[in-house]
């Protein structure tokens, strides 16, 4: 089983959106578990209503969720940590320095995964999505020069802002999740995914 941890600030907008979209796209039998937490979590709170509505429209279930505070123990059990900003990455590293090499901006990892897929997945990682995802931290360093500037790869915080900002943030997360999942499932080559297109959840 491969464990993924998504991290934002309050754990009611960006990180639960990442968690639930990844879960919806990967399916229950992927061998991957996804959780989320916040650096300053609004503990126990559900997904922010505007985000919840956008997730339902994208085919993801926002229900049965309670925000939780990020801990070093959560980080240690994660094979991959996905953060929304560089500040979140610094917070993760401060709690668990050993996690720095497996902690990535979500948008950054989507582009790096695309580069890995373009180059061709090493045969030793097989075709299993979970194995490929766990292998990504060790495969992406040679491709770092192909991604954009760090500030372009951050997801803005929509909390207490307009529905336009909420929609833009969730659309960016959805596009990155779709790019990541397509890269994990393809032996090579790439089809560009636009931010307004989402991959339908797998049939179970």
PDB file of C-alpha atoms in Angstrom:
ATOM      1  CA  UNK A   1       0.000   0.000   0.000  1.00  0.00           C
ATOM      2  CA  UNK A   2       1.301   3.449  -0.954  1.00  0.00           C
ATOM      3  CA  UNK A   3       0.374   6.323   1.372  1.00  0.00           C
ATOM      4  CA  UNK A   4      -0.105   9.922   0.168  1.00  0.00           C
ATOM      5  CA  UNK A   5      -0.563  12.934   2.447  1.00  0.00           C
ATOM      6  CA  UNK A   6      -1.930  16.249   1.118  1.00  0.00           C
ATOM      7  CA  UNK A   7      -1.150  19.369   3.144  1.00  0.00           C
ATOM      8  CA  UNK A   8      -2.487  22.935   3.156  1.00  0.00           C
ATOM      9  CA  UNK A   9      -3.175  25.490   5.898  1.00  0.00           C
ATOM     10  CA  UNK A  10      -6.643  24.983   7.370  1.00  0.00           C
ATOM     11  CA  UNK A  11      -7.301  21.521   5.876  1.00  0.00           C
ATOM     12  CA  UNK A  12     -10.774  22.543   4.693  1.00  0.00           C
ATOM     13  CA  UNK A  13     -10.137  23.677   1.094  1.00  0.00           C
ATOM     14  CA  UNK A  14      -7.054  22.767  -0.936  1.00  0.00           C
ATOM     15  CA  UNK A  15      -5.749  19.627   0.777  1.00  0.00           C
ATOM     16  CA  UNK A  16      -9.160  17.907   1.119  1.00  0.00           C
ATOM     17  CA  UNK A  17      -9.835  18.785  -2.530  1.00  0.00           C
ATOM     18  CA  UNK A  18      -6.571  17.054  -3.445  1.00  0.00           C
ATOM     19  CA  UNK A  19      -7.373  14.093  -1.200  1.00  0.00           C
ATOM     20  CA  UNK A  20     -10.888  13.525  -2.523  1.00  0.00           C
ATOM     21  CA  UNK A  21     -10.075  14.151  -6.210  1.00  0.00           C
ATOM     22  CA  UNK A  22      -7.132  11.745  -6.078  1.00  0.00           C
ATOM     23  CA  UNK A  23      -9.283   9.120  -4.360  1.00  0.00           C
ATOM     24  CA  UNK A  24     -12.018   9.534  -6.980  1.00  0.00           C
ATOM     25  CA  UNK A  25      -9.638   9.328  -9.920  1.00  0.00           C
ATOM     26  CA  UNK A  26      -7.573   6.412  -8.633  1.00  0.00           C
ATOM     27  CA  UNK A  27     -10.440   4.264  -7.373  1.00  0.00           C
ATOM     28  CA  UNK A  28     -10.768   2.142  -4.259  1.00  0.00           C
ATOM     29  CA  UNK A  29      -8.621  -0.724  -5.580  1.00  0.00           C
ATOM     30  CA  UNK A  30      -5.558   1.283  -6.580  1.00  0.00           C
ATOM     31  CA  UNK A  31      -3.421   0.211  -3.620  1.00  0.00           C
ATOM     32  CA  UNK A  32      -3.070   3.881  -2.667  1.00  0.00           C
ATOM     33  CA  UNK A  33      -4.430   5.573   0.443  1.00  0.00           C
ATOM     34  CA  UNK A  34      -4.809   9.353   0.539  1.00  0.00           C
ATOM     35  CA  UNK A  35      -5.209  11.528   3.620  1.00  0.00           C
ATOM     36  CA  UNK A  36      -4.821  15.233   4.336  1.00  0.00           C
ATOM     37  CA  UNK A  37      -3.922  17.628   7.150  1.00  0.00           C
ATOM     38  CA  UNK A  38      -3.324  21.316   7.798  1.00  0.00           C
ATOM     39  CA  UNK A  39      -0.395  23.290   9.188  1.00  0.00           C
ATOM     40  CA  UNK A  40      -2.950  25.410  11.115  1.00  0.00           C
ATOM     41  CA  UNK A  41      -5.966  23.137  10.842  1.00  0.00           C
ATOM     42  CA  UNK A  42      -9.496  24.184  11.714  1.00  0.00           C
ATOM     43  CA  UNK A  43      -9.789  20.873  13.500  1.00  0.00           C
ATOM     44  CA  UNK A  44     -12.982  18.900  13.035  1.00  0.00           C
ATOM     45  CA  UNK A  45     -14.404  21.229  10.414  1.00  0.00           C
ATOM     46  CA  UNK A  46     -15.916  19.699   7.226  1.00  0.00           C
ATOM     47  CA  UNK A  47     -14.817  20.651   3.733  1.00  0.00           C
ATOM     48  CA  UNK A  48     -15.581  24.328   3.107  1.00  0.00           C
ATOM     49  CA  UNK A  49     -19.048  24.486   1.449  1.00  0.00           C
ATOM     50  CA  UNK A  50     -17.938  26.171  -1.832  1.00  0.00           C
ATOM     51  CA  UNK A  51     -15.192  23.571  -2.238  1.00  0.00           C
ATOM     52  CA  UNK A  52     -17.581  20.745  -1.367  1.00  0.00           C
ATOM     53  CA  UNK A  53     -19.960  21.879  -4.093  1.00  0.00           C
ATOM     54  CA  UNK A  54     -17.156  22.083  -6.648  1.00  0.00           C
ATOM     55  CA  UNK A  55     -15.921  18.607  -5.679  1.00  0.00           C
ATOM     56  CA  UNK A  56     -19.364  17.092  -6.169  1.00  0.00           C
ATOM     57  CA  UNK A  57     -19.521  18.672  -9.628  1.00  0.00           C
ATOM     58  CA  UNK A  58     -16.139  17.088 -10.406  1.00  0.00           C
ATOM     59  CA  UNK A  59     -17.301  13.621  -9.336  1.00  0.00           C
ATOM     60  CA  UNK A  60     -15.630  13.513  -5.915  1.00  0.00           C
ATOM     61  CA  UNK A  61     -17.275  12.940  -2.524  1.00  0.00           C
ATOM     62  CA  UNK A  62     -16.521  15.638   0.102  1.00  0.00           C
ATOM     63  CA  UNK A  63     -18.549  13.942   2.846  1.00  0.00           C
ATOM     64  CA  UNK A  64     -17.417  12.334   6.114  1.00  0.00           C
ATOM     65  CA  UNK A  65     -14.496  14.688   6.520  1.00  0.00           C
ATOM     66  CA  UNK A  66     -13.005  16.399   9.557  1.00  0.00           C
ATOM     67  CA  UNK A  67      -9.996  18.703   9.384  1.00  0.00           C
ATOM     68  CA  UNK A  68      -6.938  17.603  11.364  1.00  0.00           C
ATOM     69  CA  UNK A  69      -3.671  19.150  12.439  1.00  0.00           C
ATOM     70  CA  UNK A  70      -0.482  18.077  10.672  1.00  0.00           C
ATOM     71  CA  UNK A  71       1.879  15.979  12.814  1.00  0.00           C
ATOM     72  CA  UNK A  72       5.305  14.460  12.362  1.00  0.00           C
ATOM     73  CA  UNK A  73       3.775  10.989  12.724  1.00  0.00           C
ATOM     74  CA  UNK A  74       1.502  11.571   9.731  1.00  0.00           C
ATOM     75  CA  UNK A  75       4.461  12.710   7.652  1.00  0.00           C
ATOM     76  CA  UNK A  76       6.607   9.728   8.640  1.00  0.00           C
ATOM     77  CA  UNK A  77       3.994   7.241   7.424  1.00  0.00           C
ATOM     78  CA  UNK A  78       3.563   8.981   4.043  1.00  0.00           C
ATOM     79  CA  UNK A  79       5.436   7.746   0.981  1.00  0.00           C
ATOM     80  CA  UNK A  80       4.625  11.040  -0.733  1.00  0.00           C
ATOM     81  CA  UNK A  81       3.619  14.446   0.674  1.00  0.00           C
ATOM     82  CA  UNK A  82       1.783  16.879  -1.615  1.00  0.00           C
ATOM     83  CA  UNK A  83       1.740  20.519  -0.526  1.00  0.00           C
ATOM     84  CA  UNK A  84       0.083  23.604  -1.994  1.00  0.00           C
ATOM     85  CA  UNK A  85       2.800  26.221  -1.375  1.00  0.00           C
ATOM     86  CA  UNK A  86       6.485  26.491  -0.530  1.00  0.00           C
ATOM     87  CA  UNK A  87       5.508  27.600   2.974  1.00  0.00           C
ATOM     88  CA  UNK A  88       3.701  24.295   3.477  1.00  0.00           C
ATOM     89  CA  UNK A  89       6.772  22.419   2.275  1.00  0.00           C
ATOM     90  CA  UNK A  90       8.882  24.288   4.836  1.00  0.00           C
ATOM     91  CA  UNK A  91       6.400  23.373   7.569  1.00  0.00           C
ATOM     92  CA  UNK A  92       6.581  19.702   6.613  1.00  0.00           C
ATOM     93  CA  UNK A  93      10.390  19.778   6.614  1.00  0.00           C
ATOM     94  CA  UNK A  94      10.429  21.501  10.010  1.00  0.00           C
ATOM     95  CA  UNK A  95       8.323  18.738  11.540  1.00  0.00           C
ATOM     96  CA  UNK A  96      10.085  15.856   9.767  1.00  0.00           C
ATOM     97  CA  UNK A  97      13.367  16.810   8.008  1.00  0.00           C
ATOM     98  CA  UNK A  98      13.729  13.348   6.470  1.00  0.00           C
ATOM     99  CA  UNK A  99      10.598  13.951   4.370  1.00  0.00           C
ATOM    100  CA  UNK A 100      12.057  16.791   2.311  1.00  0.00           C
ATOM    101  CA  UNK A 101      12.930  14.547  -0.648  1.00  0.00           C
ATOM    102  CA  UNK A 102       9.426  13.117  -0.857  1.00  0.00           C
ATOM    103  CA  UNK A 103       7.575  16.390  -0.420  1.00  0.00           C
ATOM    104  CA  UNK A 104       6.421  18.238  -3.536  1.00  0.00           C
ATOM    105  CA  UNK A 105       4.162  21.040  -4.607  1.00  0.00           C
ATOM    106  CA  UNK A 106       1.143  19.322  -6.167  1.00  0.00           C
ATOM    107  CA  UNK A 107       1.436  21.249  -9.431  1.00  0.00           C
ATOM    108  CA  UNK A 108       5.183  20.600  -9.495  1.00  0.00           C
ATOM    109  CA  UNK A 109       4.772  16.841  -9.127  1.00  0.00           C
ATOM    110  CA  UNK A 110       2.141  16.738 -11.882  1.00  0.00           C
ATOM    111  CA  UNK A 111       4.628  18.274 -14.318  1.00  0.00           C
ATOM    112  CA  UNK A 112       7.476  16.082 -13.113  1.00  0.00           C
ATOM    113  CA  UNK A 113       5.339  12.951 -13.456  1.00  0.00           C
ATOM    114  CA  UNK A 114       4.536  13.964 -17.011  1.00  0.00           C
ATOM    115  CA  UNK A 115       8.267  14.260 -17.736  1.00  0.00           C
ATOM    116  CA  UNK A 116       8.898  10.806 -16.274  1.00  0.00           C
ATOM    117  CA  UNK A 117       6.096   9.319 -18.403  1.00  0.00           C
ATOM    118  CA  UNK A 118       7.436  11.060 -21.501  1.00  0.00           C
ATOM    119  CA  UNK A 119      10.851   9.503 -20.882  1.00  0.00           C
ATOM    120  CA  UNK A 120       9.256   6.086 -20.264  1.00  0.00           C
ATOM    121  CA  UNK A 121       8.654   4.368 -16.954  1.00  0.00           C
ATOM    122  CA  UNK A 122      11.568   2.129 -15.871  1.00  0.00           C
ATOM    123  CA  UNK A 123      10.607  -1.504 -16.333  1.00  0.00           C
ATOM    124  CA  UNK A 124      11.359  -2.416 -12.710  1.00  0.00           C
ATOM    125  CA  UNK A 125       8.372  -0.356 -11.560  1.00  0.00           C
ATOM    126  CA  UNK A 126       5.946  -2.353 -13.680  1.00  0.00           C
ATOM    127  CA  UNK A 127       2.478  -1.118 -14.618  1.00  0.00           C
ATOM    128  CA  UNK A 128       1.034  -0.764 -11.128  1.00  0.00           C
ATOM    129  CA  UNK A 129      -0.067   2.779 -10.296  1.00  0.00           C
ATOM    130  CA  UNK A 130       0.833   2.451  -6.607  1.00  0.00           C
ATOM    131  CA  UNK A 131       4.374   1.250  -7.360  1.00  0.00           C
ATOM    132  CA  UNK A 132       4.946   4.050  -9.837  1.00  0.00           C
ATOM    133  CA  UNK A 133       3.664   6.675  -7.422  1.00  0.00           C
ATOM    134  CA  UNK A 134       5.941   5.407  -4.653  1.00  0.00           C
ATOM    135  CA  UNK A 135       8.885   5.465  -7.077  1.00  0.00           C
ATOM    136  CA  UNK A 136       8.324   9.060  -8.244  1.00  0.00           C
ATOM    137  CA  UNK A 137      10.500  10.810  -5.611  1.00  0.00           C
ATOM    138  CA  UNK A 138      13.505   8.842  -6.829  1.00  0.00           C
ATOM    139  CA  UNK A 139      12.740   9.351 -10.533  1.00  0.00           C
ATOM    140  CA  UNK A 140      11.992  13.074 -10.752  1.00  0.00           C
ATOM    141  CA  UNK A 141      15.299  14.783  -9.799  1.00  0.00           C
ATOM    142  CA  UNK A 142      16.718  14.539 -13.332  1.00  0.00           C
ATOM    143  CA  UNK A 143      13.595  16.247 -14.704  1.00  0.00           C
ATOM    144  CA  UNK A 144      13.475  19.248 -12.348  1.00  0.00           C
ATOM    145  CA  UNK A 145      14.720  21.634 -15.035  1.00  0.00           C
ATOM    146  CA  UNK A 146      11.543  21.013 -17.049  1.00  0.00           C
ATOM    147  CA  UNK A 147       9.049  22.450 -14.576  1.00  0.00           C
ATOM    148  CA  UNK A 148       7.930  26.050 -14.146  1.00  0.00           C
ATOM    149  CA  UNK A 149       8.941  28.645 -11.596  1.00  0.00           C
ATOM    150  CA  UNK A 150       7.956  27.815  -8.000  1.00  0.00           C
ATOM    151  CA  UNK A 151       5.533  30.725  -7.611  1.00  0.00           C
ATOM    152  CA  UNK A 152       3.615  29.573 -10.701  1.00  0.00           C
ATOM    153  CA  UNK A 153       3.287  26.128  -9.156  1.00  0.00           C
ATOM    154  CA  UNK A 154       1.553  27.234  -5.955  1.00  0.00           C
ATOM    155  CA  UNK A 155      -2.196  26.867  -5.378  1.00  0.00           C
ATOM    156  CA  UNK A 156      -3.725  30.034  -3.944  1.00  0.00           C
ATOM    157  CA  UNK A 157      -5.791  29.859  -0.763  1.00  0.00           C
ATOM    158  CA  UNK A 158      -9.500  30.390  -1.571  1.00  0.00           C
ATOM    159  CA  UNK A 159     -10.719  30.425   2.046  1.00  0.00           C
ATOM    160  CA  UNK A 160     -13.133  33.315   2.715  1.00  0.00           C
ATOM    161  CA  UNK A 161     -12.666  34.602  -0.822  1.00  0.00           C
ATOM    162  CA  UNK A 162     -14.998  34.774  -3.827  1.00  0.00           C
ATOM    163  CA  UNK A 163     -16.492  31.776  -5.601  1.00  0.00           C
ATOM    164  CA  UNK A 164     -14.318  32.713  -8.576  1.00  0.00           C
ATOM    165  CA  UNK A 165     -11.187  32.149  -6.505  1.00  0.00           C
ATOM    166  CA  UNK A 166     -12.598  28.893  -5.141  1.00  0.00           C
ATOM    167  CA  UNK A 167     -13.375  27.673  -8.655  1.00  0.00           C
ATOM    168  CA  UNK A 168      -9.925  28.641  -9.908  1.00  0.00           C
ATOM    169  CA  UNK A 169      -8.178  26.857  -7.050  1.00  0.00           C
ATOM    170  CA  UNK A 170     -10.201  23.650  -7.401  1.00  0.00           C
ATOM    171  CA  UNK A 171      -9.823  23.688 -11.190  1.00  0.00           C
ATOM    172  CA  UNK A 172      -6.054  23.958 -10.814  1.00  0.00           C
ATOM    173  CA  UNK A 173      -5.982  21.093  -8.324  1.00  0.00           C
ATOM    174  CA  UNK A 174      -8.224  18.955 -10.546  1.00  0.00           C
ATOM    175  CA  UNK A 175      -6.045  19.574 -13.584  1.00  0.00           C
ATOM    176  CA  UNK A 176      -2.905  18.630 -11.648  1.00  0.00           C
ATOM    177  CA  UNK A 177      -4.535  15.491 -10.256  1.00  0.00           C
ATOM    178  CA  UNK A 178      -5.645  14.490 -13.751  1.00  0.00           C
ATOM    179  CA  UNK A 179      -2.149  15.067 -15.143  1.00  0.00           C
ATOM    180  CA  UNK A 180      -0.605  13.016 -12.360  1.00  0.00           C
ATOM    181  CA  UNK A 181      -3.031  10.110 -12.765  1.00  0.00           C
ATOM    182  CA  UNK A 182      -2.649  10.010 -16.552  1.00  0.00           C
ATOM    183  CA  UNK A 183       1.139  10.024 -16.207  1.00  0.00           C
ATOM    184  CA  UNK A 184       1.014   7.161 -13.713  1.00  0.00           C
ATOM    185  CA  UNK A 185      -1.186   5.085 -16.020  1.00  0.00           C
ATOM    186  CA  UNK A 186       0.645   5.610 -19.300  1.00  0.00           C
ATOM    187  CA  UNK A 187       3.844   3.832 -20.361  1.00  0.00           C
ATOM    188  CA  UNK A 188       5.034   6.920 -22.288  1.00  0.00           C
ATOM    189  CA  UNK A 189       3.935   9.858 -24.387  1.00  0.00           C
ATOM    190  CA  UNK A 190       1.594  12.580 -23.226  1.00  0.00           C
ATOM    191  CA  UNK A 191      -1.781  14.087 -24.011  1.00  0.00           C
ATOM    192  CA  UNK A 192      -2.210  17.603 -22.664  1.00  0.00           C
ATOM    193  CA  UNK A 193      -5.086  18.056 -20.218  1.00  0.00           C
ATOM    194  CA  UNK A 194      -6.760  21.450 -20.051  1.00  0.00           C
ATOM    195  CA  UNK A 195      -7.787  22.867 -16.630  1.00  0.00           C
ATOM    196  CA  UNK A 196     -11.490  22.604 -17.473  1.00  0.00           C
ATOM    197  CA  UNK A 197     -11.359  18.881 -18.249  1.00  0.00           C
ATOM    198  CA  UNK A 198     -11.533  16.257 -15.533  1.00  0.00           C
ATOM    199  CA  UNK A 199     -11.151  12.507 -15.786  1.00  0.00           C
ATOM    200  CA  UNK A 200     -14.349  10.680 -14.836  1.00  0.00           C
ATOM    201  CA  UNK A 201     -14.061   8.462 -11.763  1.00  0.00           C
ATOM    202  CA  UNK A 202     -13.375   4.783 -12.511  1.00  0.00           C
ATOM    203  CA  UNK A 203     -16.252   2.353 -12.390  1.00  0.00           C
ATOM    204  CA  UNK A 204     -16.253   0.186  -9.282  1.00  0.00           C
TER     205      UNK A 204
END
